[in-house]
Every structure is written in structure tokens, then in C-alpha cells.
Amino acid sequence: MRRRAWTGAAAALVVVLVVVLVVALVVQDDDPPGRSADGTGDTDTGGGGAGGVLPQEGVALLDLPRIPWEGGPEYWSRFPAAVAAGWTDPSFFPVVAWYDGISSDEEVQYDRGVGINTYIGMDAATPYSLFADNGVFWMGSRLNESFPEDGANWPASFLDDEVDGRFTPEDGRAHLEQLREDLPPDRPAYANFTQTVVSTDMSDADAEAYVNDYSDIVSVDMYWYTIPFCDLRPFRGSVYLQPIREDTCRTASSYGAVVEMLRERDAADGRLQAVWQFVELLNGGPGEGPFTAEIEPGQLQGAVMSSLINEARGIVWFNQSLSGPCQGGNLIRLSQVQQDFCGAEQVAAAAEVNGVVRDLAAVLNTQSYEWDAGPGLDTMLKAHDGSAYLFAMVDGSQDPGERTLRLPPGVEGTTAEVLFEDRSLPIDDGVVVDTFAEEHTWHVYRVALAEDQP
């Protein structure tokens, strides 16, 4: 995987098109993932191939170094409540609805059809049975007496939202420390912050303390497609750990950049946690305005895929629209009950990409290899169950269009099946050529590798 350098130096931001390349091969079992003092797990995560440097010719896939990670599904084994919930199952990948009220089995089943498996924010009267009977999960405090202390559908806690934007650093740390002390130790604790923690507007010490000292799951909300930031002058993209380019600010690539910057902050203490990502379901702009835009279905999907390729371990849907012509406090529910709902296309697009996440969960829950598929691309390489998966995006150095992807050594197949699209492409000397129509376009391919690969 081509990794951007985790420093504060200026780096060009990628424009995102996502390709998932699925490659069949013979693989050995991965070492059991763990959480070592440096947060890299038990597998080799050395250099080679990082920062856009291609590994030497002839290096087999399984000889490539690994990117650092928190441990994937095995990360949850540290928390008894998450184990009881089945979060250690590689087929589980968190897809979360932010403040999506449920009052009946029918509503929960509709949400599941959209791809939601976890909730944050709920009316205090919500009965635990709605979670338990429908196989979904609650993250938060105990809502009422119906919630058993050992309930398997209550696997995680929620600390607070955007503390860095509501408190001074000193007061915010004290607030989070008190909240953390009051939480049960058997559940991972989740905190969400504003983009300030991945910028130079906050000191490194304060930002790293927020990100590292209180939570087991962390995210940042920054809705690039639909907030005014990219239009403000003077443009302030240079304040981020990885500067955001003005010409690619309002693209899916910016969502992936946030994940990578947050991973940089998280790595500062040498121990990694699960990094999740917020994506707006319709409009992330503030209620007081000004209204900027509604996210388009393709943009929404590209934002998710960009986040995943940059190692997000969960997706959180911002389920509200507080400004503009299409507003609502629970967009998913409005799409269920309101005929001709103005946000129906976006909810349908979210359901589609959530389905892709569900289908690829076992792949996403493996540790990535370091690999660069070629110029003009930002790539992620994984292996699972006899196949290698190469995720790729255009990097913004040139306009969307045709790209050439170099496959890992050992490829012998002559065609690449494009999953989810009912088409295939020829492979010539280990190279696939495909076209990316938009900055948010994504594809999925499968191709056989040599049977004798070690």
C-alpha cells in the first residue's frame, strides 16, 4: 500500500476513485493478530513499498511488509462485552447510525436492510429487546431498566461528541477523564472529535492527549462535500497534518485523508485503537447555515470507500440534515415512512455501499500489505481465504480517466473479473488497465495468481 508520510509536511491530497482488485492465490495462515507496545500486532510491519516506493521485482505477496494496525477483529477480544456480542467474528464490520430512533421490529429490520448494525444516540425509553431480538447493537450508556448489565447487544460505550470543540483542552481532558472513570471496563469506549485534532490549530500535545488517553474507538467528523470550508477564503487547507489541496478539497479523497491523519495522531503513543469515520448521509452543514450542498449518491459511496482504503475500521452515518431544502432528524426513518422522500436516493446509495462493506467484511478485517500499484494511484493490498485484494484510487495528480494497475508478483491469470459489475478485463503481463469516470468511481476485480506462490 502506498502510504503518505505521517508527518506535518505538505503532501498532495488524492482525488478518490476506488477500485477493489480481487486476486486468487495460495496463502498461508496469518499470524494471530495482537496489540504490541508499538501497536503493530504480531506480524511484520517493516518498510519497503511505503511512501510510493515500489517493492523490488520478484517480491512475492506474502513477503511484503505489513502496515501497522490495531489487530482487526481480534482487537475486540480485549473487551468481554464485545466478545459476547460477536464482534471478534471476521464477518462483522461496524456500520453505525448516528441518532436513529427505533420503536418497532419493523423499523429495525428496515435499518438492517440499509446495512445498519449498530446505533449511537437513542430515546431513553427504547427497550433493549429491540436490539436483542433483531441482532443489532447499542453503543452508549444504559438507557433504562430493560438493559441487562451483561446484555450481548450492548457491547460498547460512548464517551462524548466533539469535546475538543466545546471545552478548553484542560477542561476537555478533565471531562473525558471523569466520563471514562464512570464507564464499565468490559466495553470499549468511543469518542468523536472535530477536525481540530488533526490540524495545527491545536497543539500536538493537546490533540494527542484527546485522541490517545481516553478512548478505544476514535473518529473525526468533517463533511467535506457539504460544509462551507472548501469555499472559505483565505483557504486554510495548509493547517492539517496532511495539507488539503484547494482543487481537491471537495472530493472523496479528503475523507480518506482525515482517516490517515487521525491514524497519525493515534500512533503517537505507540498503541493503536480502532479508527472509525463519519460520512454524511445527506448534508453535514450546520443548522444555522449557510447551506452548501447535498452529497450526491456517488460522492457518498466514494467517501466511504476512500475511508476504508485508508484503514477505517468502522463507518458512522451522520443521519441528520440540518439545513437546505431537504431536512430531517432521522433520514433513514424518513426514507421508510415518507413517500417520495427528498433524500431517498442518498439512503439507497448508502444501502448499496453498506452491502459492499458487508460482502467484503472478512477482507477488510485483515491486515494490509504495503504495495504501490503504479503512478497516479493510492492503493491498499489485502489477502484472505486464497485471494489477494487490491483496492486502488486515483490520487488527484491528474484528472480522472484511464489508469494502469500493476498486480503483485505471481499473477498468471489472463482476465480480471470486475465484481459487482458483471464484466471482466484482460490482464497483460501482470497489468490491468481500467477507466475511472469520476473522482468517486470504484470497481472490484478478481484474478488468479500462480498456484506455486509461497
XYZ file of C-alpha atoms in Angstrom:
454
model
C 0.000 0.000 0.000
C 1.306 3.440 -0.863
C 1.301 5.295 2.422
C 1.591 9.044 2.788
C 4.349 10.030 5.214
C 2.955 10.517 8.728
C 4.469 13.948 9.274
C 3.209 17.502 9.220
C 4.999 18.241 5.948
C 2.931 19.295 2.943
C 1.584 16.439 0.849
C -0.663 16.478 -2.177
C -4.167 15.256 -1.446
C -5.595 12.484 -3.540
C -8.739 12.616 -5.636
C -10.516 9.360 -4.955
C -11.727 6.694 -7.284
C -11.949 3.300 -5.706
C -11.080 0.003 -7.292
C -11.108 -3.273 -5.447
C -8.946 -5.871 -7.139
C -9.558 -9.433 -6.075
C -6.760 -11.863 -6.876
C -6.855 -15.608 -6.166
C -3.712 -17.106 -4.644
C -2.487 -19.799 -2.291
C -1.875 -18.196 1.104
C -0.532 -19.306 4.400
C -2.463 -18.555 7.577
C -1.804 -15.120 9.047
C -0.124 -14.930 12.402
C -2.710 -14.306 15.108
C -3.115 -10.533 15.374
C -2.298 -8.878 18.650
C -1.605 -5.471 20.122
C 2.064 -4.999 20.845
C 3.539 -1.937 22.529
C 4.028 -0.299 19.133
C 0.500 -1.099 18.020
C 1.570 -3.169 15.040
C 0.254 -6.574 16.087
C 2.280 -9.752 15.829
C 3.030 -9.625 12.098
C 5.951 -7.951 10.338
C 5.198 -4.331 9.521
C 8.589 -3.212 8.295
C 9.291 -0.768 5.484
C 9.594 -1.357 1.790
C 6.865 -0.184 -0.524
C 5.762 2.687 1.724
C 5.594 6.265 0.581
C 5.073 5.331 -3.065
C 8.254 3.208 -3.378
C 7.600 0.001 -5.268
C 8.994 -3.214 -3.744
C 11.733 -4.845 -5.758
C 10.734 -7.041 -8.685
C 10.070 -10.656 -7.760
C 8.999 -9.998 -4.171
C 6.060 -12.347 -3.514
C 2.896 -11.024 -1.942
C 3.378 -12.798 1.367
C 6.930 -11.440 1.629
C 5.715 -7.837 1.528
C 5.781 -5.827 4.765
C 2.506 -5.072 6.558
C 1.016 -1.747 7.522
C 0.551 -1.093 11.256
C -2.853 -1.989 12.616
C -4.677 -2.411 15.890
C -5.465 -6.097 15.343
C -8.697 -6.189 13.360
C -11.434 -8.415 14.834
C -9.051 -9.696 17.492
C -8.792 -6.158 18.843
C -12.267 -6.632 20.314
C -11.120 -9.718 22.254
C -9.748 -7.313 24.893
C -13.325 -6.415 25.834
C -15.601 -9.156 27.234
C -18.780 -7.360 26.171
C -17.567 -7.085 22.573
C -16.618 -10.756 22.587
C -20.093 -11.697 23.826
C -21.588 -9.603 21.025
C -19.617 -11.486 18.379
C -17.521 -8.516 17.291
C -14.493 -10.814 17.010
C -16.200 -12.544 14.069
C -14.282 -11.505 10.917
C -17.587 -11.193 9.057
C -18.652 -8.306 11.329
C -17.785 -4.747 10.342
C -19.354 -1.840 12.283
C -21.805 0.265 10.267
C -23.345 2.782 12.653
C -26.367 5.089 12.529
C -25.933 8.341 14.441
C -29.189 9.146 16.273
C -31.607 6.830 14.502
C -34.565 6.207 16.804
C -36.226 2.794 16.723
C -39.640 1.927 18.137
C -40.569 -1.360 16.445
C -39.068 -4.515 14.961
C -40.222 -3.301 11.555
C -38.111 -0.169 11.885
C -35.031 -2.100 12.963
C -35.423 -4.553 10.105
C -35.677 -1.646 7.674
C -32.457 -0.218 9.087
C -30.789 -3.589 8.703
C -31.841 -3.559 5.081
C -29.992 -0.264 4.748
C -26.945 -2.011 6.227
C -27.037 -0.606 9.762
C -25.890 -2.981 12.513
C -25.084 -0.539 15.353
C -26.677 2.562 16.892
C -25.429 5.610 18.797
C -27.963 8.065 20.222
C -31.443 6.860 21.156
C -34.533 7.824 23.126
C -34.180 6.806 26.777
C -37.382 4.746 26.600
C -36.073 2.444 23.846
C -36.423 -1.177 25.054
C -33.379 -3.447 24.986
C -35.467 -6.131 23.271
C -35.398 -4.173 20.007
C -31.644 -4.696 19.866
C -31.591 -8.262 21.161
C -34.481 -9.541 19.048
C -33.130 -8.068 15.828
C -29.398 -8.775 16.127
C -28.225 -5.159 16.279
C -26.089 -3.302 18.813
C -26.271 -0.290 21.118
C -23.259 1.907 21.930
C -23.828 4.183 24.885
C -24.909 4.264 28.490
C -27.686 2.175 29.986
C -30.886 3.662 28.586
C -33.334 2.155 31.081
C -34.028 -0.802 33.380
C -34.649 -3.149 30.453
C -30.916 -3.146 29.631
C -29.159 -6.053 31.419
C -25.642 -5.268 32.599
C -24.349 -8.275 30.660
C -26.513 -7.776 27.576
C -24.762 -9.155 24.499
C -26.309 -6.464 22.297
C -24.754 -3.679 24.375
C -21.059 -4.163 23.500
C -19.620 -0.644 23.711
C -19.859 2.722 25.463
C -19.924 6.254 24.104
C -17.822 8.904 25.812
C -18.879 12.174 24.182
C -19.037 14.105 20.929
C -16.764 16.987 19.851
C -15.358 17.712 23.285
C -12.456 19.490 21.587
C -14.903 21.996 20.129
C -16.824 22.678 23.355
C -14.141 22.878 26.054
C -10.692 24.267 26.583
C -8.108 21.481 26.267
C -7.613 21.351 30.030
C -11.336 21.241 30.795
C -11.974 18.803 27.976
C -9.401 16.354 29.277
C -10.869 16.560 32.776
C -14.338 15.987 31.345
C -13.272 12.894 29.383
C -11.294 11.520 32.306
C -14.342 11.703 34.555
C -16.559 10.122 31.933
C -14.079 7.320 31.375
C -13.842 6.560 35.096
C -17.611 6.072 35.214
C -17.752 3.617 32.287
C -17.716 -0.185 32.674
C -14.271 -1.625 31.899
C -15.614 -4.551 29.869
C -16.784 -2.343 26.985
C -14.664 -0.326 24.517
C -15.270 3.412 24.789
C -15.852 5.548 21.695
C -15.143 9.277 21.303
C -15.698 11.538 18.305
C -13.832 14.809 17.755
C -13.869 17.723 15.353
C -11.258 18.187 12.647
C -9.257 20.351 15.056
C -7.452 17.298 16.457
C -5.889 16.597 13.036
C -4.878 20.209 12.452
C -2.201 22.574 13.672
C -4.863 24.812 15.202
C -4.398 22.664 18.299
C -1.032 21.802 19.813
C 0.301 18.310 19.185
C 0.280 17.598 22.913
C -3.375 18.548 23.349
C -4.532 16.757 20.203
C -2.615 13.582 21.021
C -3.986 13.573 24.561
C -7.549 13.831 23.278
C -7.069 11.053 20.738
C -4.996 8.638 22.822
C -5.779 8.965 26.516
C -9.461 8.084 26.919
C -10.950 6.043 24.075
C -10.689 2.607 22.483
C -12.509 3.759 19.324
C -11.993 7.214 17.850
C -13.269 9.241 14.896
C -13.372 12.746 13.442
C -16.363 14.348 11.699
C -15.522 16.583 8.743
C -18.093 16.713 5.951
C -16.029 17.938 3.011
C -18.703 17.649 0.345
C -21.383 19.627 2.156
C -19.874 22.208 4.514
C -18.589 25.707 3.611
C -14.906 25.003 4.465
C -13.695 24.393 0.918
C -15.179 27.717 -0.264
C -13.900 29.896 2.566
C -11.193 32.464 1.806
C -8.429 32.535 2.601
C -8.349 28.783 2.030
C -6.936 27.046 5.110
C -6.064 23.593 3.822
C -2.471 24.012 4.977
C -3.450 23.756 8.664
C -3.858 19.957 8.509
C -1.274 17.300 9.263
C -1.581 16.405 5.587
C -2.431 19.682 3.849
C -5.669 19.655 1.879
C -5.388 20.948 -1.666
C -7.893 23.589 -2.672
C -8.651 21.993 -6.038
C -9.365 18.588 -4.483
C -10.883 19.741 -1.187
C -14.462 18.777 -2.010
C -13.703 15.212 -3.127
C -13.885 11.751 -1.610
C -10.119 11.820 -1.131
C -10.467 14.295 1.716
C -12.375 11.728 3.779
C -9.559 9.235 3.381
C -7.039 11.912 4.307
C -8.863 12.511 7.599
C -8.625 8.805 8.465
C -4.931 8.773 7.704
C -4.289 11.924 9.724
C -6.218 10.513 12.660
C -4.182 7.319 12.442
C -1.087 9.504 12.638
C -2.344 11.082 15.845
C -3.343 7.705 17.214
C 0.101 6.241 16.528
C 1.862 8.945 18.542
C 1.729 6.940 21.764
C 2.826 3.703 20.100
C -0.506 1.953 20.677
C -3.269 1.777 18.091
C -7.036 1.759 18.549
C -9.910 1.313 16.111
C -10.307 4.398 13.906
C -13.812 4.954 12.517
C -15.080 7.516 10.025
C -18.130 9.770 9.811
C -19.845 10.269 6.434
C -22.874 12.499 5.931
C -25.962 10.734 4.646
C -27.243 13.937 3.048
C -25.885 17.211 4.454
C -23.341 17.826 7.184
C -23.672 21.590 7.231
C -24.603 23.472 10.401
C -28.228 24.209 11.172
C -27.574 27.936 11.255
C -26.262 27.762 7.681
C -25.136 28.681 5.187
C -26.345 25.744 3.103
C -23.610 24.469 0.801
C -24.773 21.281 -0.924
C -26.334 17.871 -0.526
C -23.973 14.976 -1.020
C -24.616 13.076 -4.250
C -25.084 9.295 -4.203
C -21.779 8.608 -5.959
C -19.920 11.023 -3.704
C -21.383 9.344 -0.635
C -20.137 5.957 -1.775
C -16.739 7.339 -2.728
C -16.334 8.913 0.716
C -16.944 5.538 2.348
C -14.578 3.681 0.052
C -11.876 6.339 0.463
C -12.169 5.966 4.222
C -11.864 2.195 4.030
C -8.841 2.262 1.761
C -7.152 4.486 4.328
C -7.795 1.874 7.025
C -11.066 2.970 8.657
C -12.353 0.121 10.865
C -15.965 1.327 11.007
C -18.371 3.698 9.252
C -20.665 6.101 11.129
C -23.507 7.669 9.143
C -24.458 11.227 10.088
C -28.204 10.618 9.888
C -29.400 14.223 10.083
C -29.746 17.152 7.664
C -29.987 20.460 9.487
C -30.038 22.926 6.596
C -31.006 23.197 2.966
C -34.158 22.143 1.131
C -34.173 18.549 2.449
C -34.030 18.470 6.237
C -34.714 15.841 8.846
C -33.622 14.494 12.198
C -33.710 10.841 11.129
C -33.103 10.498 7.397
C -33.201 6.716 7.369
C -36.601 6.668 9.025
C -37.948 9.362 6.705
C -36.911 7.225 3.748
C -39.031 4.427 5.226
C -42.216 6.317 6.030
C -42.317 9.293 3.657
C -43.312 8.713 0.060
C -41.036 10.500 -2.420
C -38.647 11.473 0.375
C -36.168 14.049 -0.914
C -33.177 12.081 0.415
C -34.274 8.654 -0.850
C -31.514 8.391 -3.458
C -28.816 9.014 -0.860
C -30.250 6.431 1.547
C -30.414 3.911 -1.301
C -26.782 4.654 -2.192
C -25.783 4.171 1.435
C -27.566 0.811 1.476
C -25.667 -0.215 -1.648
C -22.214 0.677 -0.352
C -23.053 -0.792 3.070
C -23.809 -4.018 1.226
C -20.363 -3.925 -0.356
C -18.826 -3.410 3.098
C -20.803 -6.366 4.416
C -19.742 -8.588 1.500
C -16.078 -7.596 1.904
C -16.015 -7.512 5.714
C -13.806 -10.586 6.064
C -11.329 -8.964 3.672
C -11.442 -5.555 5.325
C -10.775 -7.268 8.651
C -7.313 -8.443 7.563
C -4.009 -6.611 7.889
C -2.936 -4.776 4.739
C 0.309 -5.275 2.843
C 2.424 -2.355 1.679
C 2.137 -2.084 -2.107
C 2.035 0.553 -4.813
C 0.160 -0.446 -7.967
C 1.601 2.383 -10.032
C 1.717 6.148 -10.613
C -1.424 8.200 -10.143
C -2.844 5.678 -7.663
C -3.244 5.254 -3.919
C -3.606 1.557 -3.168
C -4.307 -0.967 -0.416
C -3.461 -4.661 -0.697
C -5.005 -7.408 1.427
C -5.160 -11.208 1.374
C -7.938 -13.509 2.546
C -9.028 -17.109 2.018
C -6.941 -17.845 -1.049
C -7.320 -14.445 -2.676
C -5.493 -11.134 -2.673
C -7.465 -7.903 -2.830
C -6.046 -4.713 -4.265
C -8.035 -1.534 -3.537
C -6.990 1.444 -5.662
C -7.921 5.112 -6.111
C -6.677 7.866 -8.397
C -4.577 10.227 -6.336
C -5.522 13.631 -7.775
C -2.261 14.214 -9.573
C -4.191 14.108 -12.837
C -7.808 14.126 -13.966
C -10.000 11.029 -13.678
C -9.652 8.699 -16.616
C -7.613 5.673 -17.609
C -5.204 4.123 -15.099
C -2.766 1.221 -15.223
C -2.587 -1.012 -12.148
C 0.416 -3.264 -11.571
C -0.563 -6.503 -9.840
C 1.532 -8.278 -7.181
C 4.211 -10.719 -8.379
C 2.945 -14.177 -9.284
C -0.125 -13.158 -11.276
C -0.759 -15.641 -14.093
C -4.426 -15.032 -14.859
C -5.385 -13.628 -18.234
C -8.623 -11.903 -17.214
C -9.820 -9.915 -14.233
C -13.474 -10.303 -13.262
C -14.974 -6.993 -12.181
C -17.100 -7.840 -9.181
C -20.442 -6.089 -8.653
C -20.390 -5.005 -12.334
C -20.783 -8.201 -14.387
C -17.773 -7.564 -16.589
C -14.139 -8.593 -16.940
C -10.901 -7.059 -18.202
C -7.805 -8.576 -19.838
C -4.524 -8.859 -17.926
C -1.352 -8.241 -19.881
C 1.966 -9.095 -18.205
C 0.551 -8.552 -14.730
C -1.133 -5.240 -15.587
C -4.803 -4.233 -15.583
C -5.974 -1.098 -17.387
C -9.303 0.458 -16.455
C -11.129 3.779 -16.667
C -12.301 5.869 -13.717
C -15.124 8.121 -14.902
C -15.426 10.259 -11.749
C -13.328 11.071 -8.701
C -15.592 8.780 -6.663
C -15.867 5.841 -9.108
C -14.968 2.425 -7.682
C -14.615 -1.088 -9.087
C -13.867 -4.606 -7.820
C -11.721 -7.173 -9.720
C -10.746 -10.855 -9.314
C -7.785 -12.597 -10.980
C -5.941 -15.889 -10.424
C -2.347 -15.986 -9.194
C 0.278 -18.673 -9.702
C -0.565 -21.818 -7.757
C 3.038 -22.234 -6.628
C 3.262 -18.836 -4.914
C 4.750 -19.284 -1.453
